[in-house]
Amino acid sequence: MRSDAYRIGVDVGGTFTDVVGIAADGTETLAKAPSTPADQSEGVIAGLGNLAEALGLTLAELLRRTERIVHGTTVATNALLERRGAKAAMLTTEGHRDVIEMREGLKPERYDLRLPAPEPLVPRSLRLPVRERLRADGGVETPLDAASLDTAIARLREAGAEAVAICFLHSWRDPSHEQAAAEAVARALPGAYVTCSAEVLPQIKEFERFSTTAVNAYVGPAVSRYLARLKGRLEEAGYRGTLFVILSHGGVAPVEEAARLAVGTALSGPAGGVAAAVALARQGLGGDLVTFDMGGTSTDIALVAGGEAALGRGRSVGGERIALESLDIVTLGAGGGSIAHLGPGGTLQVGPRSAGAVPGPACYGQGGTEPTVTDANLVLGYLDPANFLGGRKRLDAAAAERAVAGLAARLGLAPEACAAGIHRLVNARMADGVRVATVRRGVDPRGFALLGFGGAAGLHATAVARELGLRRAVVPLFAAGLSAWGMLQSDLRYEVSQSVIGAGGMPEDAELRALFERLERQGRARMEGWYSGEVTALRGADMRYGEQVFEVAVPLDGIAWDGPDLAGQLRAAFHARHRALFTYDLPGEEVVLVNARVAVVGRLPQPPVAARPAAARAEPVARRRVWLEEGVAEAPVFRFEALAPDQAVQGPALVESATTTVLLRPGDAARMDGRGWLDVALG
């Protein structure tokens, strides 16, 4: 890394776009800009401009000196949540057009008789049958019929389809029919986004494969257009490096790969925060963490145990099944912009509706009139109206008071009591989200520390941790930009997989070796031509007992691949994993290998870590009247960046930076760690 070079992480949130630049000496600089939902690239460029200004550079100078940009985007997520994706169509095996509508025959709430059926992303009129059929063993039952394919393509052209998902039965065995259909569609509809299920997810289980491919088609055009637009704008502004995108599994990929597999960006933004937690665990924060990422629109919660983040498959985003491997993240519609309102029966409710970036909370002065969590925090005295975004913008305290007072009058409460209710209610909702991520997965969170980040987390982290019985909460100095920072700690990662289930439960040793070696070669081939660094292959498998209907993901790190009885080693690994998860195993039962998986990881150079310089003990810069459960208090206010390493701060107190504020409650004892985070022992 050149001595004058930078690496930049960019995280687009619902309210703000966070940009973190790390210099060659490890110095970190955070800048923010309002997000621009209509075109996120505008907010990205504005955030980069603010970063350049903070560094005393022009945007062109900064970009010329930047070696790497890693970006987290919510384009795919928003398209799913708001149902604003492409006009997508599907070509599928004759007789199977309703797979994505029948799903698996289950409902999210199986005993709710009034629950309406979910609306599929691809309407039935655009799910077109093609005469072809592969058998489960890969043999051809019915050859691909050219006339049937031409008829379907003609209907796609008439309907004006923007994207086409090609999902043929058993194509994971042999993709040739899908590939031939994709070539025909590309010739007939040259501007369409075309995606094949055998490329997106070459695995058994037709619904999961069809659904994941349909989501890829639905979000693909929007993601592709956005990334192409952003890349073009960066190049026009002077950037000549590689633009990476962080994917749902926490690794990064070049922008071209992210556009091809757009469904892999569905959890792009939240993944950066989990990557940051893993990096901080390696830097000494502790290996058992609950990540608590509270932004303006939502809160994302995940678990890091033993320094590793949990991965899973079968996630639903916006009600749509995505079977790609992704970080296990729980997302709540609760953030600083969440709107407080009266629910059924006149009860106070907070969220999930949000004021977002436009108009934003009432205190932003952009036309918002409904009370939000941020407005409540301002009324309670937790925020300094003059310190928002480091003084770049002043909050309108009077507007916040009017918004909260209007709701308070309907409840028959004083404005401060109403604001306190909003604050407590959103804390309770977020604590429930942590329970979903921990207790419902069989994990006792009380032995974990709560890592609070995102612009709003500092005001809520200690209360949420206390409600859960946790004894420790941690808030980094760069809490508002920690997700963007975490993106720069991630490595290049390609996931490849293949279903292998056959007549026997477990292939022979030679077949197993050949299978995993072939998958590893596929992953390494994707890096050829532009990446020449250190590459590591992480192998895993999905296995089950013969009579089970679900698979268990089994890491295969300790397997001696050249050793004797390879199949026996895999069986033993499955028994051990099953025992760890469910407290028992069945050594006499047949073990079935369902899916082989390889993650090929290219190690990207990690940014250096700058040590915080020694400093004199900081004194309070002000005192502020705050409303707490214990009563009104005059709390000292400290500057976050001025705290000396090992300096202690007793609650009640406020610790403020340009982009976040930490509320310490009575009994809390905080210590400033020399590596840049506030470590709070809860009273």
XYZ file of C-alpha atoms in Angstrom:
683
model
C 0.000 0.000 0.000
C 1.453 3.377 -1.012
C 2.149 5.807 1.780
C -0.451 8.259 0.439
C -3.083 5.656 -0.510
C -6.587 5.118 0.884
C -9.087 2.293 1.127
C -12.730 3.281 1.314
C -15.825 1.474 2.583
C -19.301 2.731 1.649
C -22.501 1.646 3.404
C -25.841 2.909 2.090
C -28.449 2.964 4.837
C -32.082 3.935 4.805
C -31.340 7.420 6.147
C -27.602 8.077 5.738
C -24.780 6.872 3.525
C -21.653 6.216 5.597
C -18.188 6.483 4.060
C -15.028 5.406 5.898
C -11.541 6.081 4.552
C -8.495 4.308 5.989
C -5.076 5.786 5.227
C -1.830 3.832 4.877
C -0.926 4.550 8.521
C -4.298 3.228 9.755
C -5.866 6.642 10.387
C -9.635 6.380 9.971
C -11.924 9.163 8.774
C -15.721 8.979 8.699
C -18.044 11.055 6.544
C -21.800 10.909 6.068
C -24.317 12.151 3.530
C -28.099 11.763 3.327
C -29.094 8.665 1.375
C -30.813 9.246 -1.949
C -33.371 6.435 -2.394
C -34.223 7.378 -5.984
C -30.585 6.865 -7.023
C -28.249 5.644 -4.305
C -25.178 6.538 -6.360
C -25.891 10.245 -5.789
C -25.600 9.780 -2.021
C -22.442 7.700 -2.493
C -20.742 10.409 -4.540
C -21.878 13.058 -2.037
C -20.465 10.994 0.833
C -17.153 10.565 -0.985
C -17.077 14.314 -1.550
C -17.597 14.918 2.173
C -14.798 12.465 2.960
C -12.469 14.257 0.559
C -13.341 17.580 2.197
C -12.607 16.142 5.659
C -9.203 14.994 4.399
C -8.413 18.334 2.772
C -8.503 16.853 -0.748
C -10.589 17.238 -3.843
C -12.768 14.289 -4.803
C -10.575 13.625 -7.853
C -7.415 13.626 -5.704
C -8.963 11.241 -3.181
C -10.158 8.795 -5.827
C -6.824 8.832 -7.657
C -5.140 7.802 -4.397
C -7.734 5.140 -3.530
C -6.698 1.521 -4.041
C -9.947 -0.199 -3.123
C -13.615 0.714 -2.678
C -15.949 -1.797 -1.024
C -19.640 -1.024 -1.203
C -22.719 -2.301 0.608
C -25.980 -1.638 -1.174
C -29.664 -2.035 -0.318
C -30.948 -1.893 -3.897
C -31.929 -5.584 -3.954
C -33.366 -5.458 -0.433
C -35.472 -2.390 -1.192
C -36.735 -3.874 -4.456
C -37.983 -6.930 -2.557
C -39.441 -5.084 0.423
C -41.163 -2.448 -1.703
C -42.114 -4.830 -4.536
C -40.473 -2.539 -7.089
C -38.370 -5.024 -9.032
C -38.303 -5.818 -12.728
C -41.112 -7.239 -14.821
C -39.838 -10.790 -14.513
C -40.854 -13.906 -16.404
C -40.010 -17.578 -16.012
C -39.448 -20.417 -18.437
C -39.983 -23.758 -16.759
C -40.561 -27.412 -17.486
C -44.050 -28.099 -18.792
C -46.318 -28.958 -15.879
C -44.237 -27.177 -13.214
C -45.133 -23.518 -13.643
C -46.739 -23.317 -10.186
C -43.784 -24.465 -8.069
C -43.023 -20.960 -6.771
C -46.705 -20.375 -5.953
C -47.302 -23.689 -4.167
C -44.033 -23.109 -2.324
C -43.620 -26.082 0.046
C -47.269 -26.336 0.968
C -46.668 -24.381 4.168
C -47.742 -20.960 5.410
C -45.709 -18.594 7.574
C -48.539 -18.762 10.141
C -49.993 -22.207 9.551
C -52.977 -21.805 11.905
C -54.060 -18.405 10.543
C -56.993 -19.340 8.318
C -57.372 -15.779 7.058
C -53.766 -15.347 5.983
C -53.770 -14.479 2.270
C -51.556 -16.430 -0.086
C -48.292 -14.622 -0.865
C -48.172 -12.916 -4.225
C -45.423 -14.554 -6.325
C -42.763 -12.323 -7.856
C -43.536 -13.778 -11.290
C -47.271 -13.773 -12.152
C -48.703 -16.974 -13.553
C -49.265 -15.379 -16.947
C -45.503 -14.923 -17.264
C -44.556 -18.391 -16.008
C -44.386 -20.123 -19.358
C -44.042 -23.883 -19.924
C -41.416 -25.378 -22.209
C -41.558 -28.974 -23.386
C -38.456 -30.683 -21.961
C -37.692 -33.004 -19.068
C -34.679 -34.438 -17.287
C -34.996 -37.419 -14.970
C -33.690 -37.206 -11.410
C -30.615 -39.184 -12.449
C -29.794 -36.636 -15.180
C -31.025 -38.715 -18.076
C -33.118 -37.029 -20.763
C -36.795 -37.966 -20.549
C -37.919 -35.352 -23.108
C -35.455 -33.415 -25.298
C -35.707 -29.634 -25.358
C -38.420 -28.846 -27.902
C -37.391 -25.907 -30.118
C -40.932 -25.062 -31.215
C -42.193 -24.965 -27.628
C -39.261 -22.730 -26.646
C -39.874 -20.368 -29.580
C -43.555 -20.041 -28.632
C -42.663 -19.151 -25.047
C -40.041 -16.605 -26.133
C -42.546 -14.953 -28.476
C -44.905 -14.494 -25.533
C -42.064 -13.025 -23.465
C -41.389 -10.502 -26.207
C -45.079 -9.549 -26.456
C -45.294 -9.092 -22.667
C -42.200 -6.860 -22.561
C -40.343 -8.979 -19.992
C -37.279 -7.209 -18.538
C -35.832 -10.312 -16.890
C -36.181 -14.052 -17.460
C -35.557 -16.840 -14.938
C -34.976 -20.216 -16.561
C -35.867 -23.007 -14.151
C -36.033 -26.524 -15.545
C -36.656 -29.680 -13.565
C -33.498 -31.456 -12.304
C -31.233 -29.004 -14.144
C -28.691 -29.303 -11.311
C -27.845 -32.678 -12.846
C -27.305 -31.309 -16.355
C -27.564 -27.572 -17.200
C -27.498 -28.021 -20.988
C -31.246 -27.477 -21.526
C -31.202 -24.279 -19.447
C -28.096 -23.021 -21.224
C -29.615 -23.597 -24.643
C -32.799 -21.790 -23.602
C -30.785 -18.882 -22.167
C -28.887 -18.472 -25.436
C -32.161 -18.405 -27.372
C -33.684 -15.823 -25.016
C -30.572 -13.630 -25.192
C -30.759 -13.624 -28.997
C -34.462 -12.774 -29.060
C -34.476 -10.273 -26.161
C -31.014 -8.682 -26.255
C -31.730 -6.207 -23.443
C -33.214 -8.709 -20.997
C -31.534 -9.937 -17.799
C -31.342 -13.730 -18.195
C -30.504 -16.093 -15.326
C -30.438 -19.895 -15.053
C -31.231 -21.890 -11.931
C -28.375 -24.322 -12.585
C -25.959 -21.394 -12.343
C -27.599 -19.620 -9.399
C -28.129 -22.697 -7.200
C -27.142 -26.097 -8.656
C -28.893 -28.077 -5.917
C -31.885 -30.304 -5.302
C -35.187 -28.952 -3.919
C -37.019 -27.367 -6.805
C -38.842 -24.694 -4.810
C -35.676 -23.315 -3.229
C -33.831 -23.314 -6.563
C -36.767 -21.818 -8.496
C -37.475 -19.188 -5.822
C -33.834 -18.070 -5.534
C -33.574 -17.769 -9.319
C -36.850 -15.849 -9.546
C -35.550 -13.380 -6.952
C -32.341 -13.025 -8.956
C -34.360 -12.155 -12.057
C -36.622 -9.779 -10.136
C -33.815 -7.700 -8.570
C -31.131 -8.269 -11.212
C -31.945 -5.409 -13.601
C -32.128 -2.814 -10.816
C -28.891 -4.015 -9.205
C -27.078 -4.210 -12.555
C -28.179 -0.727 -13.631
C -27.271 0.763 -10.269
C -23.817 -0.809 -10.104
C -23.050 0.159 -13.715
C -24.172 3.720 -12.992
C -22.083 3.917 -9.815
C -19.009 2.443 -11.507
C -19.366 4.947 -14.357
C -19.691 7.880 -11.978
C -16.646 6.788 -10.019
C -14.591 6.446 -13.193
C -15.727 9.882 -14.365
C -14.648 11.297 -11.001
C -11.178 9.762 -11.331
C -11.321 6.303 -9.723
C -9.237 3.635 -11.493
C -9.296 0.798 -8.942
C -11.629 -2.156 -8.495
C -15.117 -1.615 -7.116
C -16.073 -4.475 -4.790
C -19.510 -5.256 -3.383
C -20.003 -7.068 -0.088
C -22.377 -10.011 -0.426
C -24.798 -11.629 1.992
C -22.232 -14.222 3.157
C -19.852 -11.485 4.342
C -17.262 -11.831 1.591
C -16.737 -9.383 -1.250
C -16.837 -9.786 -5.019
C -16.103 -7.536 -7.995
C -19.018 -5.462 -9.198
C -19.483 -7.672 -12.282
C -20.025 -10.775 -10.125
C -22.462 -8.904 -7.883
C -24.485 -7.863 -10.932
C -24.540 -11.458 -12.254
C -25.708 -12.889 -8.918
C -27.755 -9.931 -7.729
C -29.731 -12.067 -5.258
C -26.462 -12.434 -3.328
C -26.633 -8.740 -2.376
C -29.942 -9.071 -0.491
C -28.131 -8.663 2.866
C -25.225 -6.638 1.516
C -25.416 -3.708 3.929
C -25.928 -5.615 7.218
C -23.113 -8.026 6.280
C -20.562 -5.239 6.771
C -21.471 -4.864 10.419
C -21.021 -8.571 11.097
C -17.665 -8.501 9.283
C -16.656 -5.612 11.546
C -17.607 -7.595 14.650
C -15.449 -10.530 13.531
C -12.525 -8.162 12.889
C -12.922 -6.491 16.295
C -13.063 -9.898 17.968
C -9.669 -10.660 16.416
C -8.363 -7.328 17.690
C -9.176 -8.223 21.293
C -12.791 -7.153 21.839
C -13.833 -10.696 22.782
C -15.056 -13.627 20.737
C -18.685 -13.788 21.925
C -20.651 -10.809 20.664
C -24.237 -9.875 19.840
C -24.118 -7.302 17.051
C -26.674 -4.520 17.462
C -26.699 -2.324 14.356
C -29.330 0.385 14.813
C -29.630 2.841 11.972
C -32.305 5.223 10.856
C -34.734 2.698 9.375
C -33.965 -0.742 10.800
C -31.938 -2.678 13.339
C -29.858 -5.703 12.336
C -28.876 -8.288 14.932
C -26.465 -11.204 14.562
C -24.383 -13.542 16.686
C -20.599 -13.916 16.697
C -19.548 -16.925 18.780
C -15.924 -17.849 19.319
C -14.909 -15.081 16.920
C -16.903 -16.568 14.028
C -20.180 -15.422 12.511
C -22.976 -17.909 11.935
C -23.906 -18.715 8.332
C -27.190 -20.203 7.218
C -29.356 -20.902 4.204
C -33.029 -20.632 3.415
C -33.380 -16.996 4.466
C -36.513 -15.079 3.552
C -36.258 -11.445 2.526
C -39.504 -9.647 1.827
C -41.267 -12.998 2.147
C -39.186 -14.598 -0.631
C -37.011 -17.667 -0.055
C -33.324 -17.228 -0.869
C -31.383 -20.471 -0.464
C -27.879 -19.063 -0.946
C -25.501 -19.128 1.997
C -25.752 -15.916 4.006
C -24.956 -14.509 7.414
C -27.628 -15.301 9.990
C -29.011 -11.786 10.551
C -32.302 -10.802 12.194
C -33.696 -7.524 10.864
C -36.299 -5.422 12.678
C -38.240 -2.421 11.426
C -36.953 -0.324 14.324
C -34.529 2.575 14.013
C -34.058 6.246 14.711
C -36.600 7.114 12.039
C -39.274 4.663 13.239
C -42.584 6.492 13.618
C -44.522 6.381 16.897
C -48.284 6.142 16.488
C -51.465 4.822 18.078
C -52.243 1.210 17.329
C -55.470 -0.768 17.783
C -57.196 0.132 21.027
C -55.289 3.413 21.305
C -52.039 1.805 22.450
C -48.646 3.315 21.737
C -46.767 1.622 18.870
C -43.334 2.296 17.363
C -42.553 1.282 13.772
C -42.190 -0.573 11.527
C -43.092 2.429 9.347
C -40.157 4.820 9.094
C -39.664 8.451 8.138
C -36.568 7.330 6.209
C -34.223 9.831 4.635
C -37.051 11.884 3.131
C -38.678 13.603 4.919
C -36.905 12.094 7.922
C -37.735 12.787 11.578
C -39.523 16.034 12.369
C -36.339 17.453 13.927
C -34.534 17.219 10.559
C -36.593 20.174 9.341
C -37.365 18.552 5.987
C -41.135 18.526 6.282
C -41.624 15.548 8.585
C -44.379 16.000 11.173
C -44.810 12.557 12.744
C -42.888 11.735 15.949
C -39.984 9.325 15.594
C -37.512 7.683 17.952
C -34.961 10.386 17.129
C -37.484 13.108 17.988
C -38.195 11.382 21.309
C -34.483 11.158 22.124
C -34.117 14.868 21.412
C -37.056 15.731 23.698
C -35.489 13.589 26.454
C -32.267 15.611 26.238
C -30.111 12.786 24.878
C -29.088 14.656 21.718
C -27.407 18.029 21.262
C -29.294 19.916 18.511
C -26.110 21.793 17.571
C -23.896 18.694 17.255
C -25.769 16.717 14.605
C -23.303 15.468 11.959
C -20.579 17.330 13.805
C -22.448 20.620 13.495
C -23.013 20.368 9.720
C -26.740 20.302 10.393
C -28.774 21.620 13.319
C -31.718 19.672 14.677
C -35.016 21.495 15.116
C -35.853 20.859 18.771
C -39.111 22.793 18.556
C -40.344 20.629 15.659
C -39.501 17.475 17.633
C -41.403 18.775 20.658
C -44.458 19.606 18.522
C -44.466 16.165 16.926
C -44.170 14.345 20.257
C -46.622 16.695 22.005
C -49.307 15.938 19.408
C -49.090 12.211 20.126
C -48.786 12.836 23.869
C -52.040 14.807 23.883
C -53.882 11.880 22.291
C -52.493 9.609 25.018
C -53.166 12.062 27.847
C -49.464 12.289 28.739
C -46.874 15.002 29.188
C -44.509 15.237 26.168
C -41.535 13.957 28.180
C -43.542 10.969 29.447
C -44.628 10.156 25.895
C -41.043 10.452 24.649
C -39.868 8.154 27.451
C -42.542 5.641 26.433
C -41.357 5.726 22.826
C -37.775 5.172 23.967
C -38.659 2.264 26.265
C -40.949 0.615 23.706
C -38.375 0.599 20.919
C -35.818 -0.808 23.392
C -38.207 -3.642 24.242
C -38.777 -4.417 20.563
C -35.050 -4.568 19.904
C -34.440 -6.747 22.956
C -37.017 -9.171 21.535
C -35.039 -9.175 18.286
C -31.905 -10.173 20.194
C -33.856 -13.019 21.797
C -34.854 -14.244 18.331
C -31.183 -14.242 17.312
C -30.033 -16.011 20.482
C -32.549 -17.683 22.800
C -34.678 -19.118 19.997
C -31.502 -20.593 18.516
C -30.598 -22.250 21.808
C -27.986 -19.648 22.861
C -27.981 -17.941 26.262
C -27.012 -14.321 25.485
C -25.980 -13.482 29.048
C -22.417 -14.616 28.419
C -22.112 -12.313 25.392
C -21.249 -8.632 25.051
C -23.561 -6.332 23.082
C -21.664 -4.536 20.293
C -23.676 -1.404 19.512
C -23.109 0.460 16.268
C -24.983 2.410 13.670
C -25.801 6.050 14.267
C -28.617 5.405 16.767
C -27.310 2.423 18.772
C -25.357 4.374 21.402
C -28.528 5.799 22.961
C -30.153 2.372 23.285
C -27.361 -0.197 23.688
C -27.075 -0.143 27.474
C -30.848 -0.334 28.001
C -31.224 -3.225 25.548
C -28.287 -5.074 27.118
C -29.679 -4.539 30.602
C -33.114 -5.852 29.608
C -31.465 -9.039 28.329
C -29.380 -9.577 31.458
C -26.074 -8.851 29.686
C -23.265 -7.431 31.783
C -21.273 -5.669 29.080
C -21.955 -3.353 26.147
C -19.391 -1.913 23.740
C -19.743 1.088 21.420
C -16.868 1.926 19.020
C -15.793 5.491 18.384
C -16.780 5.033 14.723
C -20.071 3.356 15.614
C -21.973 5.247 12.920
C -19.666 3.959 10.202
C -18.696 0.561 11.578
C -20.489 -1.352 8.795
C -18.536 0.592 6.174
C -15.341 -0.037 8.163
C -16.131 -3.747 8.373
C -16.406 -4.024 4.598
C -12.713 -3.198 4.388
C -11.935 -6.142 6.692
C -13.595 -8.679 4.362
C -11.943 -11.016 1.884
C -12.872 -11.980 -1.628
C -15.186 -14.998 -1.473
C -16.834 -17.256 -4.039
C -19.302 -19.958 -3.006
C -19.678 -23.034 -5.219
C -21.875 -26.047 -4.498
C -23.287 -29.150 -6.092
C -25.938 -31.670 -5.072
C -24.555 -35.204 -5.119
C -27.365 -37.298 -3.695
C -27.683 -40.600 -5.500
C -28.564 -44.238 -4.959
C -26.050 -44.617 -2.114
C -25.856 -42.424 0.945
C -22.157 -41.595 0.673
C -19.927 -41.725 -2.440
C -16.690 -43.694 -2.438
C -13.433 -42.009 -1.399
C -12.151 -41.401 -4.937
C -15.443 -39.863 -6.029
C -15.483 -37.594 -2.966
C -11.966 -36.333 -3.630
C -12.756 -35.669 -7.300
C -15.985 -33.878 -6.422
C -14.463 -31.414 -3.963
C -11.396 -30.850 -6.139
C -13.653 -30.018 -9.095
C -15.639 -27.500 -7.028
C -12.437 -25.901 -5.776
C -11.144 -25.552 -9.336
C -14.414 -23.858 -10.323
C -14.041 -21.324 -7.522
C -10.389 -20.636 -8.242
C -11.158 -20.205 -11.953
C -13.397 -17.222 -11.147
C -10.396 -15.395 -9.711
C -8.073 -16.009 -12.640
C -6.944 -13.009 -14.632
C -7.203 -10.357 -11.980
C -6.432 -11.860 -8.536
C -3.082 -13.482 -7.765
C -2.918 -13.385 -3.979
C -3.285 -16.066 -1.338
C -6.282 -18.364 -1.904
C -7.829 -20.664 0.687
C -10.561 -23.235 0.086
C -13.032 -23.946 2.898
C -14.933 -27.190 2.399
C -18.280 -28.149 3.857
C -21.245 -30.401 3.218
C -24.959 -30.749 3.873
C -25.701 -34.188 5.288
C -28.568 -35.998 6.980
C -29.572 -39.345 8.344
C -31.389 -41.504 5.817
C -34.863 -40.951 7.256
C -34.477 -37.227 7.991
C -36.151 -34.595 5.801
C -33.678 -31.791 6.536
C -29.921 -31.435 6.136
C -27.300 -30.325 8.627
C -24.468 -28.049 7.482
C -21.176 -29.666 8.480
C -17.792 -27.872 8.231
C -15.055 -30.174 6.963
C -12.016 -28.271 8.217
C -10.388 -31.164 10.053
C -10.721 -33.781 7.325
C -7.565 -35.545 6.040
C -8.462 -35.534 2.358
C -5.561 -37.749 1.348
C -6.026 -40.070 4.300
C -7.718 -43.465 4.449
C -11.484 -43.957 4.766
C -12.464 -40.453 3.616
C -16.150 -41.389 3.569
C -15.844 -42.579 7.153
C -14.281 -39.262 8.174
C -17.244 -37.376 6.686
C -19.682 -39.648 8.511
C -17.852 -39.061 11.793
C -17.898 -35.291 11.217
C -21.661 -35.433 10.649
C -22.285 -37.490 13.803
C -20.239 -34.998 15.843
C -22.045 -31.998 14.355
C -25.458 -33.575 14.900
C -24.533 -34.321 18.506
C -23.348 -30.738 19.055
C -26.570 -29.296 17.644
C -29.167 -31.722 19.004
C -27.357 -33.456 21.939
C -27.513 -36.905 20.306
C -26.356 -38.847 17.254
C -27.259 -42.213 15.681
C -24.021 -44.023 14.768
C -25.859 -47.021 13.323
C -27.936 -44.985 10.864
C -27.077 -44.356 7.237
C -25.500 -40.924 6.580
C -26.498 -39.239 3.319
C -24.343 -36.620 1.618
C -26.747 -34.170 -0.063
C -24.715 -31.106 -1.077
C -20.976 -30.541 -1.374
C -19.821 -26.962 -0.776
C -16.577 -25.071 -1.232
C -15.922 -21.440 -0.323
C -12.874 -20.150 -2.179
C -11.438 -17.173 -0.280
C -8.924 -14.725 -1.706
C -7.119 -12.896 1.065
C -7.215 -9.147 0.499
C -4.644 -6.994 2.325
C -6.127 -5.850 5.611
C -5.994 -2.164 6.555
C -3.457 -1.297 9.255
C -4.662 -0.426 12.733
C -3.571 2.937 14.104
C -2.937 3.080 17.839
C -4.694 5.852 19.730
C -2.154 8.333 21.049
C -1.786 8.923 24.749
C -3.776 11.885 25.974
C -4.619 13.718 29.159
C -7.811 12.820 30.973
C -10.744 14.580 29.289
C -13.097 16.751 31.313
C -16.816 17.244 30.586
C -17.479 19.896 27.948
C -21.025 20.601 29.191
C -23.836 19.343 31.374
C -27.288 18.512 30.029
C -30.647 17.887 31.615
C -31.826 14.365 30.690
C -34.947 12.353 31.529
C -34.225 8.835 32.819
C -36.319 6.074 34.382
C -34.782 7.036 37.733
C -35.788 10.686 37.294
C -34.338 13.882 35.824
C -30.551 14.192 36.010
C -27.900 16.745 35.125
C -25.569 14.550 33.075
C -21.987 15.523 32.201
C -21.199 15.475 28.468
C -17.830 14.112 27.250
C -16.294 14.251 23.784
C -15.837 10.665 22.617
C -12.627 11.280 20.670
C -11.109 13.269 23.566
C -11.322 10.424 26.094
C -7.869 9.166 27.057
C -7.053 5.458 26.845
C -8.257 3.734 30.051
C -10.216 6.815 31.133
C -13.273 5.859 33.175
C -16.679 7.558 32.927
C -19.465 6.891 35.416
C -23.125 7.105 34.500
C -25.337 8.989 34.198
C -23.366 10.679 31.433
C -23.377 11.330 27.703
C -20.425 10.582 25.429
C -20.724 12.405 22.096
C -18.922 12.254 18.784
C -19.772 13.963 15.507
C -21.941 11.033 14.411
C -23.129 9.174 17.515
C -24.021 9.671 21.168
C -23.708 7.079 23.936
C -26.054 7.261 26.909
C -24.618 5.890 30.150
C -27.311 5.228 32.739
C -26.954 5.330 36.536
C -24.640 2.548 37.682
C -22.935 2.121 34.303
C -19.137 2.226 34.404
C -17.453 2.874 31.047
C -13.779 2.650 30.126
C -12.183 3.987 26.959
C -10.141 1.201 25.386
C -6.878 2.198 23.742
C -8.050 0.651 20.480
C -10.991 3.005 20.119
C -14.098 1.627 21.786
C -16.094 2.486 24.898
C -16.381 -0.623 27.079
C -19.368 -0.378 29.433
C -19.888 -2.530 32.522
C -23.619 -2.338 33.165
C -24.905 -1.312 36.557
